[in-house]
CSV table of C-alpha atoms and ligand atoms in Angstrom, one decimal:
chain,number,residue,atom,x,y,z
U,1,UNK,CA,-18.3,110.8,-147.5
U,2,UNK,CA,-17.8,113.1,-144.5
U,3,UNK,CA,-17.5,116.3,-146.4
U,4,UNK,CA,-20.7,115.5,-148.3
U,5,UNK,CA,-19.0,115.7,-151.7
U,6,UNK,CA,-20.2,113.3,-154.4
U,7,UNK,CA,-17.9,110.3,-155.1
U,8,UNK,CA,-16.6,110.9,-158.7
U,9,UNK,CA,-18.0,108.3,-161.1
U,10,UNK,CA,-15.4,106.5,-163.3
U,11,UNK,CA,-17.2,107.9,-166.2
U,12,UNK,CA,-16.4,111.5,-165.1
U,13,UNK,CA,-12.8,111.0,-166.2
U,14,UNK,CA,-13.4,108.2,-168.6
U,15,UNK,CA,-16.3,109.0,-170.9
U,16,UNK,CA,-16.7,112.6,-172.2
U,17,UNK,CA,-20.5,112.2,-173.0
U,18,UNK,CA,-21.5,110.7,-169.6
U,19,UNK,CA,-19.7,113.5,-167.9
U,20,UNK,CA,-21.5,116.3,-169.8
U,21,UNK,CA,-24.9,117.5,-168.8
U,22,UNK,CA,-26.2,115.8,-172.0
U,23,UNK,CA,-24.8,112.4,-171.2
U,24,UNK,CA,-27.4,111.3,-168.8
U,25,UNK,CA,-30.4,112.7,-170.7
U,26,UNK,CA,-32.6,110.6,-172.9
U,27,UNK,CA,-32.9,111.2,-176.6
U,28,UNK,CA,-35.4,113.9,-176.9
U,29,UNK,CA,-34.3,115.8,-173.8
U,30,UNK,CA,-30.7,115.9,-175.0
U,31,UNK,CA,-31.8,117.7,-178.2
U,32,UNK,CA,-34.0,120.5,-176.8
U,33,UNK,CA,-33.0,123.8,-178.3
U,34,UNK,CA,-33.8,127.2,-179.7
U,35,UNK,CA,-36.6,126.0,-182.0
U,36,UNK,CA,-38.6,124.8,-179.0
U,37,UNK,CA,-38.0,128.1,-177.2
U,38,UNK,CA,-39.3,130.1,-180.1
U,39,UNK,CA,-42.4,127.9,-180.6
U,40,UNK,CA,-43.2,128.2,-176.9
U,41,UNK,CA,-42.8,132.0,-177.0
U,42,UNK,CA,-45.1,132.2,-180.0
U,43,UNK,CA,-47.8,130.4,-178.1
U,44,UNK,CA,-47.5,132.7,-175.1
U,45,UNK,CA,-47.5,135.8,-177.3
U,46,UNK,CA,-50.7,134.5,-178.9
U,47,UNK,CA,-52.3,134.5,-175.4
U,48,UNK,CA,-54.2,131.4,-176.6
U,49,UNK,CA,-52.9,128.5,-174.4
U,50,UNK,CA,-55.8,126.1,-175.1
U,51,UNK,CA,-56.3,124.3,-178.4
U,52,UNK,CA,-60.0,125.3,-178.2
U,53,UNK,CA,-60.0,128.8,-176.8
U,54,UNK,CA,-58.2,132.1,-177.0
U,55,UNK,CA,-58.1,135.3,-179.2
U,56,UNK,CA,-55.5,134.1,-181.7
U,57,UNK,CA,-55.0,130.4,-181.4
U,58,UNK,CA,-52.0,129.2,-183.4
U,59,UNK,CA,-53.4,125.6,-183.7
U,60,UNK,CA,-50.1,124.3,-182.4
U,61,UNK,CA,-51.5,121.1,-181.1
U,62,UNK,CA,-53.4,120.6,-184.3
U,63,UNK,CA,-50.3,121.1,-186.4
U,64,UNK,CA,-48.5,118.7,-184.1
U,65,UNK,CA,-51.2,116.1,-184.7
U,66,UNK,CA,-51.1,116.5,-188.4
U,67,UNK,CA,-47.3,116.2,-188.5
U,68,UNK,CA,-47.5,113.2,-186.2
U,69,UNK,CA,-50.0,111.5,-188.5
U,70,UNK,CA,-47.7,112.2,-191.5
U,71,UNK,CA,-44.7,110.9,-189.7
U,72,UNK,CA,-46.2,107.6,-188.6
U,73,UNK,CA,-48.4,107.1,-191.6
U,74,UNK,CA,-51.5,106.8,-189.4
U,75,UNK,CA,-54.7,108.3,-190.7
U,76,UNK,CA,-55.4,110.1,-187.4
U,77,UNK,CA,-53.3,111.3,-184.5
U,78,UNK,CA,-54.8,112.7,-181.3
U,79,UNK,CA,-52.6,114.6,-178.8
U,80,UNK,CA,-53.3,113.9,-175.1
U,81,UNK,CA,-51.7,114.8,-171.8
U,82,UNK,CA,-49.5,111.6,-171.2
U,83,UNK,CA,-48.7,108.2,-172.5
U,84,UNK,CA,-50.8,106.7,-169.7
U,85,UNK,CA,-53.7,108.9,-170.9
U,86,UNK,CA,-53.1,107.8,-174.5
U,87,UNK,CA,-53.3,104.1,-173.3
U,88,UNK,CA,-56.5,104.7,-171.4
U,89,UNK,CA,-58.1,106.7,-174.2
U,90,UNK,CA,-57.1,104.0,-176.7
U,91,UNK,CA,-58.4,101.2,-174.6
U,92,UNK,CA,-61.7,102.9,-174.0
U,93,UNK,CA,-62.0,103.8,-177.7
U,94,UNK,CA,-61.4,100.1,-178.4
U,95,UNK,CA,-64.4,99.2,-176.2
U,96,UNK,CA,-62.4,97.8,-173.3
U,97,UNK,CA,-64.2,98.0,-169.9
U,98,UNK,CA,-65.4,96.0,-166.9
U,99,UNK,CA,-65.7,92.3,-167.5
U,100,UNK,CA,-62.9,92.3,-170.1
U,101,UNK,CA,-59.4,90.9,-170.1
U,102,UNK,CA,-56.5,92.6,-171.9
U,103,UNK,CA,-53.3,90.6,-172.6
U,104,UNK,CA,-50.2,92.5,-171.5
U,105,UNK,CA,-46.5,91.3,-171.6
U,106,UNK,CA,-44.8,90.4,-168.4
U,107,UNK,CA,-42.1,93.0,-168.9
U,108,UNK,CA,-43.3,96.6,-169.2
U,109,UNK,CA,-43.7,99.8,-167.2
U,110,UNK,CA,-46.4,99.8,-164.6
U,111,UNK,CA,-48.5,102.2,-166.7
U,112,UNK,CA,-49.3,99.4,-169.2
U,113,UNK,CA,-51.3,97.2,-166.8
U,114,UNK,CA,-52.2,100.3,-164.9
U,115,UNK,CA,-54.1,101.7,-167.9
U,116,UNK,CA,-56.0,98.4,-168.3
U,117,UNK,CA,-57.1,98.6,-164.7
U,118,UNK,CA,-58.0,102.3,-165.0
U,119,UNK,CA,-60.2,101.3,-168.0
U,120,UNK,CA,-62.0,98.9,-165.7
U,121,UNK,CA,-60.5,95.7,-167.2
U,122,UNK,CA,-58.3,92.9,-165.9
U,123,UNK,CA,-54.7,92.6,-167.2
U,124,UNK,CA,-53.6,89.0,-168.1
U,125,UNK,CA,-49.8,88.5,-168.4
U,126,UNK,CA,-48.1,86.7,-171.3
U,127,UNK,CA,-44.5,85.7,-171.6
U,128,UNK,CA,-41.8,87.8,-173.3
U,129,UNK,CA,-39.0,86.3,-175.4
U,130,UNK,CA,-35.3,87.4,-175.3
U,131,UNK,CA,-36.2,90.6,-177.2
U,132,UNK,CA,-38.1,91.5,-174.0
U,133,UNK,CA,-41.3,91.9,-176.1
U,134,UNK,CA,-44.5,89.8,-176.1
U,135,UNK,CA,-43.9,86.2,-177.2
U,136,UNK,CA,-46.5,85.4,-179.9
U,137,UNK,CA,-46.1,81.7,-179.0
U,138,UNK,CA,-47.5,82.3,-175.5
U,139,UNK,CA,-50.1,84.9,-176.5
U,140,UNK,CA,-52.6,82.5,-177.9
U,141,UNK,CA,-52.5,80.4,-174.8
U,142,UNK,CA,-53.6,83.4,-172.7
U,143,UNK,CA,-56.8,84.1,-174.7
U,144,UNK,CA,-60.1,83.4,-173.0
U,145,UNK,CA,-63.7,84.1,-173.8
U,146,UNK,CA,-63.3,87.3,-171.8
U,147,UNK,CA,-60.3,88.6,-173.8
U,148,UNK,CA,-61.1,91.9,-175.5
U,149,UNK,CA,-57.8,93.3,-176.6
U,150,UNK,CA,-54.1,92.6,-176.9
U,151,UNK,CA,-51.6,95.3,-175.6
U,152,UNK,CA,-48.2,94.6,-177.1
U,153,UNK,CA,-45.4,96.8,-175.8
U,154,UNK,CA,-42.6,97.9,-178.1
U,155,UNK,CA,-39.9,98.0,-175.4
U,156,UNK,CA,-37.0,100.4,-175.6
U,157,UNK,CA,-37.0,100.8,-179.3
U,158,UNK,CA,-37.5,97.2,-180.2
U,159,UNK,CA,-40.7,96.4,-182.1
U,160,UNK,CA,-42.9,93.4,-181.3
U,161,UNK,CA,-43.5,90.7,-183.9
U,162,UNK,CA,-46.6,92.5,-185.1
U,163,UNK,CA,-47.2,90.3,-188.1
U,164,UNK,CA,-47.7,87.2,-185.9
U,165,UNK,CA,-49.6,89.2,-183.2
U,166,UNK,CA,-51.9,90.7,-185.8
U,167,UNK,CA,-52.7,87.3,-187.3
U,168,UNK,CA,-53.6,85.9,-183.8
U,169,UNK,CA,-55.8,89.0,-183.0
U,170,UNK,CA,-57.6,88.7,-186.3
U,171,UNK,CA,-58.2,85.0,-185.9
U,172,UNK,CA,-59.8,85.6,-182.4
U,173,UNK,CA,-61.5,88.8,-183.3
U,174,UNK,CA,-59.5,90.9,-180.8
U,175,UNK,CA,-58.5,94.5,-180.8
U,176,UNK,CA,-54.9,95.5,-180.7
U,177,UNK,CA,-53.7,98.6,-178.8
U,178,UNK,CA,-50.0,99.1,-179.3
U,179,UNK,CA,-48.0,100.6,-176.4
U,180,UNK,CA,-45.4,102.7,-178.3
U,181,UNK,CA,-44.4,104.9,-175.4
U,182,UNK,CA,-40.7,104.0,-175.5
U,183,UNK,CA,-40.3,103.6,-179.2
U,184,UNK,CA,-41.5,106.6,-181.3
U,185,UNK,CA,-39.9,106.2,-184.7
U,186,UNK,CA,-39.6,102.4,-184.6
U,187,UNK,CA,-40.7,100.4,-187.6
U,188,UNK,CA,-41.5,96.8,-188.1
U,189,UNK,CA,-41.3,95.3,-191.6
U,190,UNK,CA,-41.1,98.8,-193.0
U,191,UNK,CA,-44.3,100.0,-191.3
U,192,UNK,CA,-44.2,102.4,-188.3
U,193,UNK,CA,-45.4,101.1,-185.0
U,194,UNK,CA,-48.7,102.5,-183.9
U,195,UNK,CA,-50.2,101.7,-187.3
U,196,UNK,CA,-50.2,97.9,-187.0
U,197,UNK,CA,-52.9,97.7,-184.4
U,198,UNK,CA,-56.3,99.2,-184.2
U,199,UNK,CA,-54.8,102.0,-182.0
U,200,UNK,CA,-51.4,103.1,-180.9
U,201,UNK,CA,-50.4,105.0,-177.7
U,202,UNK,CA,-47.2,107.1,-177.6
U,203,UNK,CA,-45.6,109.0,-174.7
U,204,UNK,CA,-43.8,112.4,-174.8
U,205,UNK,CA,-42.7,112.1,-171.2
U,206,UNK,CA,-39.2,113.4,-170.3
U,207,UNK,CA,-37.4,110.1,-170.7
U,208,UNK,CA,-38.8,109.1,-174.1
U,209,UNK,CA,-37.5,109.3,-177.7
U,210,UNK,CA,-39.0,112.8,-178.2
U,211,UNK,CA,-40.4,114.8,-175.3
U,212,UNK,CA,-42.5,117.7,-174.2
U,213,UNK,CA,-41.9,116.9,-170.5
U,214,UNK,CA,-45.3,115.2,-170.3
U,215,UNK,CA,-47.7,114.3,-173.2
U,216,UNK,CA,-49.0,111.6,-175.4
U,217,UNK,CA,-50.5,110.7,-178.7
U,218,UNK,CA,-53.2,108.2,-179.8
U,219,UNK,CA,-53.0,107.0,-183.4
U,220,UNK,CA,-55.6,105.1,-185.5
U,221,UNK,CA,-56.7,104.5,-189.0
U,222,UNK,CA,-60.3,103.8,-188.0
U,223,UNK,CA,-62.7,106.8,-188.1
U,224,UNK,CA,-65.0,105.4,-185.4
U,225,UNK,CA,-62.2,104.5,-183.1
U,226,UNK,CA,-60.8,108.0,-183.6
U,227,UNK,CA,-64.1,109.6,-182.9
U,228,UNK,CA,-64.5,107.6,-179.7
U,229,UNK,CA,-60.9,108.6,-178.7
U,230,UNK,CA,-61.6,112.3,-179.4
U,231,UNK,CA,-64.9,112.1,-177.5
U,232,UNK,CA,-63.4,110.3,-174.5
U,233,UNK,CA,-60.4,112.7,-174.3
U,234,UNK,CA,-62.8,115.7,-174.1
U,235,UNK,CA,-66.0,115.2,-172.1
U,236,UNK,CA,-67.7,113.1,-174.8
U,237,UNK,CA,-68.5,115.9,-177.2
U,238,UNK,CA,-66.8,118.3,-179.6
U,239,UNK,CA,-66.0,121.9,-179.0
U,240,UNK,CA,-65.2,122.6,-182.7
U,241,UNK,CA,-65.2,119.6,-184.9
U,242,UNK,CA,-63.3,121.3,-187.7
U,243,UNK,CA,-60.3,121.3,-185.3
U,244,UNK,CA,-60.2,117.5,-185.8
U,245,UNK,CA,-59.5,117.1,-189.5
U,246,UNK,CA,-61.3,114.2,-191.2
U,247,UNK,CA,-63.7,113.8,-188.4
U,248,UNK,CA,-67.3,113.2,-189.4
U,249,UNK,CA,-69.0,112.8,-186.0
U,250,UNK,CA,-71.9,110.4,-186.1
U,251,UNK,CA,-71.7,108.5,-182.8
U,252,UNK,CA,-73.7,109.4,-179.7
U,253,UNK,CA,-72.3,111.4,-176.8
U,254,UNK,CA,-71.0,109.5,-173.9
U,255,UNK,CA,-69.3,110.8,-170.7
U,256,UNK,CA,-65.6,111.4,-171.1
U,257,UNK,CA,-62.8,113.0,-169.3
U,258,UNK,CA,-60.3,115.8,-170.0
U,259,UNK,CA,-57.0,114.7,-171.5
U,260,UNK,CA,-56.6,117.7,-173.9
U,261,UNK,CA,-53.0,118.7,-174.7
U,262,UNK,CA,-52.2,122.3,-173.9
U,263,UNK,CA,-50.8,124.5,-176.6
U,264,UNK,CA,-47.6,125.1,-174.7
U,265,UNK,CA,-47.0,121.3,-174.6
U,266,UNK,CA,-47.9,121.1,-178.3
U,267,UNK,CA,-45.3,123.8,-179.1
U,268,UNK,CA,-42.4,121.7,-177.6
U,269,UNK,CA,-43.9,118.5,-179.1
U,270,UNK,CA,-44.1,120.0,-182.6
U,271,UNK,CA,-40.4,121.0,-182.6
U,272,UNK,CA,-39.3,117.7,-181.0
U,273,UNK,CA,-41.2,115.8,-183.7
U,274,UNK,CA,-39.2,117.9,-186.3
U,275,UNK,CA,-36.1,116.3,-184.9
U,276,UNK,CA,-37.3,112.8,-184.8
U,277,UNK,CA,-35.7,111.5,-188.0
U,278,UNK,CA,-32.4,113.0,-187.1
U,279,UNK,CA,-32.6,111.4,-183.6
U,280,UNK,CA,-33.5,108.0,-184.9
U,281,UNK,CA,-31.0,108.2,-187.7
U,282,UNK,CA,-28.2,109.0,-185.3
U,283,UNK,CA,-29.3,106.3,-182.8
U,284,UNK,CA,-29.3,103.7,-185.5
U,285,UNK,CA,-25.9,104.7,-186.8
U,286,UNK,CA,-24.4,104.5,-183.3
U,287,UNK,CA,-25.9,101.1,-182.8
U,288,UNK,CA,-24.5,99.8,-186.0
U,289,UNK,CA,-21.0,100.9,-185.0
U,290,UNK,CA,-21.5,99.2,-181.6
U,291,UNK,CA,-22.7,96.0,-183.4
U,292,UNK,CA,-19.7,96.0,-185.7
U,293,UNK,CA,-17.4,96.8,-182.8
U,294,UNK,CA,-18.4,93.8,-180.7
U,295,UNK,CA,-18.9,91.4,-183.6
U,296,UNK,CA,-15.4,89.9,-183.1
U,297,UNK,CA,-15.8,89.3,-179.4
U,298,UNK,CA,-16.4,85.6,-178.8
U,299,UNK,CA,-19.4,84.4,-176.9
U,300,UNK,CA,-21.4,87.6,-176.9
U,301,UNK,CA,-25.0,87.6,-178.0
U,302,UNK,CA,-27.0,90.8,-178.6
U,303,UNK,CA,-30.6,91.1,-177.5
U,304,UNK,CA,-32.7,90.1,-180.5
U,305,UNK,CA,-34.3,93.2,-182.1
U,306,UNK,CA,-37.0,91.6,-184.3
U,307,UNK,CA,-36.3,94.0,-187.2
U,308,UNK,CA,-32.7,94.9,-188.1
U,309,UNK,CA,-33.7,98.1,-190.0
U,310,UNK,CA,-36.7,99.2,-187.9
U,311,UNK,CA,-35.5,99.0,-184.3
U,312,UNK,CA,-34.0,102.2,-182.8
U,313,UNK,CA,-30.8,101.0,-181.1
U,314,UNK,CA,-31.4,103.3,-178.2
U,315,UNK,CA,-30.8,100.7,-175.5
U,316,UNK,CA,-28.2,98.1,-176.0
U,317,UNK,CA,-28.8,94.6,-174.5
U,318,UNK,CA,-26.8,91.4,-174.2
U,319,UNK,CA,-28.3,88.0,-173.6
U,320,UNK,CA,-26.5,85.5,-171.4
U,321,UNK,CA,-27.1,81.8,-170.8
U,322,UNK,CA,-27.8,82.2,-167.1
U,323,UNK,CA,-28.3,84.8,-164.4
U,324,UNK,CA,-24.9,84.2,-162.8
U,325,UNK,CA,-22.9,84.9,-165.9
U,326,UNK,CA,-25.1,88.0,-166.5
U,327,UNK,CA,-24.4,89.3,-163.0
U,328,UNK,CA,-20.6,88.8,-163.3
U,329,UNK,CA,-20.6,90.5,-166.7
U,330,UNK,CA,-22.6,93.4,-165.2
U,331,UNK,CA,-20.1,93.8,-162.4
U,332,UNK,CA,-17.2,93.7,-164.8
U,333,UNK,CA,-18.8,96.5,-166.9
U,334,UNK,CA,-19.6,98.5,-163.8
U,335,UNK,CA,-15.9,98.3,-162.8
U,336,UNK,CA,-15.1,99.8,-166.2
U,337,UNK,CA,-17.4,102.8,-165.8
U,338,UNK,CA,-20.6,101.7,-167.5
U,339,UNK,CA,-24.0,101.6,-165.7
U,340,UNK,CA,-25.5,98.3,-166.8
U,341,UNK,CA,-28.8,97.0,-165.4
U,342,UNK,CA,-31.6,94.5,-165.8
U,343,UNK,CA,-34.9,95.8,-167.3
U,344,UNK,CA,-37.1,96.9,-164.5
U,345,UNK,CA,-34.7,95.5,-162.0
U,346,UNK,CA,-35.1,92.0,-163.5
U,347,UNK,CA,-38.7,91.8,-162.2
U,348,UNK,CA,-41.9,91.2,-164.1
U,349,UNK,CA,-44.4,94.0,-163.8
U,350,UNK,CA,-47.0,91.8,-162.0
U,351,UNK,CA,-44.8,91.7,-159.0
U,352,UNK,CA,-45.2,95.4,-158.4
U,353,UNK,CA,-47.4,95.7,-155.3
U,354,UNK,CA,-50.4,97.5,-156.8
U,355,UNK,CA,-50.8,94.8,-159.4
U,356,UNK,CA,-49.7,91.8,-157.2
U,357,UNK,CA,-52.2,92.8,-154.6
U,358,UNK,CA,-54.9,93.8,-157.1
U,359,UNK,CA,-55.2,97.1,-155.2
U,360,UNK,CA,-57.4,99.9,-156.6
U,361,UNK,CA,-58.1,103.3,-155.0
U,362,UNK,CA,-61.3,102.0,-153.6
U,363,UNK,CA,-62.2,98.3,-153.3
U,364,UNK,CA,-65.5,99.0,-155.3
U,365,UNK,CA,-63.4,100.1,-158.3
U,366,UNK,CA,-61.7,96.7,-158.5
U,367,UNK,CA,-62.0,95.2,-162.0
U,368,UNK,CA,-61.1,91.8,-160.5
U,369,UNK,CA,-64.1,91.9,-158.2
U,370,UNK,CA,-66.6,93.4,-160.6
U,371,UNK,CA,-69.7,91.3,-160.8
U,372,UNK,CA,-69.3,91.6,-164.6
U,373,UNK,CA,-66.0,89.8,-164.4
U,374,UNK,CA,-66.4,86.0,-164.7
U,375,UNK,CA,-62.8,85.0,-164.5
U,376,UNK,CA,-60.5,84.5,-161.6
U,377,UNK,CA,-56.8,85.5,-161.6
U,378,UNK,CA,-54.0,85.6,-159.1
U,379,UNK,CA,-50.6,87.1,-159.7
U,380,UNK,CA,-47.3,86.0,-158.2
U,381,UNK,CA,-43.9,84.6,-158.7
U,382,UNK,CA,-44.0,81.8,-161.2
U,383,UNK,CA,-46.9,83.3,-163.3
U,384,UNK,CA,-44.6,83.7,-166.4
U,385,UNK,CA,-41.6,81.5,-165.5
U,386,UNK,CA,-39.8,82.0,-168.8
U,387,UNK,CA,-40.1,85.8,-168.5
U,388,UNK,CA,-38.8,85.6,-165.0
U,389,UNK,CA,-35.8,83.7,-166.2
U,390,UNK,CA,-35.1,85.9,-169.2
U,391,UNK,CA,-35.4,89.1,-167.2
U,392,UNK,CA,-32.5,87.9,-165.0
U,393,UNK,CA,-30.1,87.2,-168.0
U,394,UNK,CA,-30.7,90.0,-170.5
U,395,UNK,CA,-28.4,92.9,-169.5
U,396,UNK,CA,-29.0,96.4,-170.6
U,397,UNK,CA,-25.5,97.7,-171.0
U,398,UNK,CA,-26.1,101.3,-172.2
U,399,UNK,CA,-28.9,103.7,-173.0
U,400,UNK,CA,-27.6,106.2,-175.5
U,401,UNK,CA,-28.8,109.6,-176.9
U,402,UNK,CA,-27.9,111.4,-180.1
U,403,UNK,CA,-25.2,113.4,-178.4
U,404,UNK,CA,-23.0,110.2,-178.2
U,405,UNK,CA,-20.1,110.4,-180.6
U,406,UNK,CA,-18.3,107.6,-182.3
U,407,UNK,CA,-15.6,107.7,-179.6
U,408,UNK,CA,-18.2,107.2,-176.9
U,409,UNK,CA,-19.4,104.1,-178.8
U,410,UNK,CA,-15.8,102.9,-179.1
U,411,UNK,CA,-15.3,103.3,-175.3
U,412,UNK,CA,-18.4,101.2,-174.6
U,413,UNK,CA,-17.2,98.6,-177.1
U,414,UNK,CA,-13.8,98.5,-175.3
U,415,UNK,CA,-15.4,98.1,-171.9
U,416,UNK,CA,-17.5,95.2,-173.3
U,417,UNK,CA,-14.3,93.6,-174.8
U,418,UNK,CA,-12.5,93.9,-171.5
U,419,UNK,CA,-15.5,92.5,-169.5
U,420,UNK,CA,-15.8,89.6,-171.9
U,421,UNK,CA,-12.1,88.8,-171.4
U,422,UNK,CA,-12.5,88.9,-167.7
U,423,UNK,CA,-15.7,86.9,-167.3
U,424,UNK,CA,-15.3,83.1,-168.0
O,1,PLP,C1,-43.5,105.8,-170.1
O,1,PLP,C2,-44.4,104.6,-170.5
O,1,PLP,C3,-45.8,104.7,-170.4
O,1,PLP,C4,-46.5,105.9,-169.8
O,1,PLP,O1,-46.2,107.1,-170.4
O,1,PLP,P1,-46.4,108.4,-169.5
O,1,PLP,O2,-46.3,109.5,-170.5
O,1,PLP,O3,-45.3,108.4,-168.5
O,1,PLP,O4,-47.7,108.4,-168.8
O,1,PLP,C5,-46.5,103.6,-170.8
O,1,PLP,N1,-46.0,102.5,-171.2
O,1,PLP,C6,-44.6,102.4,-171.3
O,1,PLP,C7,-44.0,101.1,-171.8
O,1,PLP,C8,-43.8,103.4,-170.9
O,1,PLP,O5,-42.5,103.3,-170.9
């Protein structure tokens, strides 16, 4: 517009939550409050901003790790600087490196295959099903003698079928690293994600279920994998081993990096974690109301969630028979003020240019061209045809946060009802 003013969105007058500053925030971000402020101030007043150094360290990161382990039921939790760092540390801890392949679902954020490449290995893409998570039926077909690990992704609060994936991994003697970045607090068959595989990787980035702006966590039950993770995240050795409870170091040093979480980040993360049960409880309650609300509308099918009690209900999806109907439904919802969209724009992750072109920062760093790598892969359209089809007909109609009230849910239900009536 000529006067430079923003066009008002239909939601500004139509949906009270979407028009508040909270409406467009993701779960954790929408709940930030005084508790985080006080915890951060305490850390600054301690003048001890590192988990390892300072005159009066409050052990905030350590307390966060202990609380995270309790929350998930994992034996160990290691705080790191991002979800991507968590994935890389977990993959390295699992022994993944040059010459290896890691099986990744066709639909995920770029960080998932990116971390595999950063660890020196080659990502191999497997199909997803209509839940948008790894299809166990395709997984086994993608295993080769070079496969070292499986990297299932619990996408937007929906857990993968970990029982079947675990069984396949066991039969082929493969490690599992779970990408839990989008799904903190999700359970499968009563067991928290991040405790099914050999290692779990969580993110605390700003758009995730709980957040410290940036940050991540590695979980494991295995003392050796935990020791390798701790070593890799901090230069291969230990500053003070009693700061890692339960750790009995017995492995040799190896060169690591620095992914240590700062105390200031730990302060926010600790208070966000204290809110997790309330966040997930609210999300699940809102989802059930939505589910009941649309249950009478003919011809609608919800995205399968693999576990009715364990999934988070943070992102609501509908499955259509074909891309055309999906598109018409999307337009009908948009006309009624919602902001529906396809996951990752409806594109599989392997069509992102850096993966598609197998491009690393320097050509010598390429895991695909490593002399240790005996396979040969190309990526491109048609690589996972079923996933490409599914991604075009599973519509994400709303991402909610705990600030959404019953009336907001009812408005979304009403929009869906009207759209369903208008799309043949
Ligand atoms: C966000 C995300 C990551 C990476 O986490 P960061 O904290 O942003 O590094 C990895 N995998 C998935 C599926 C994600 O959504």
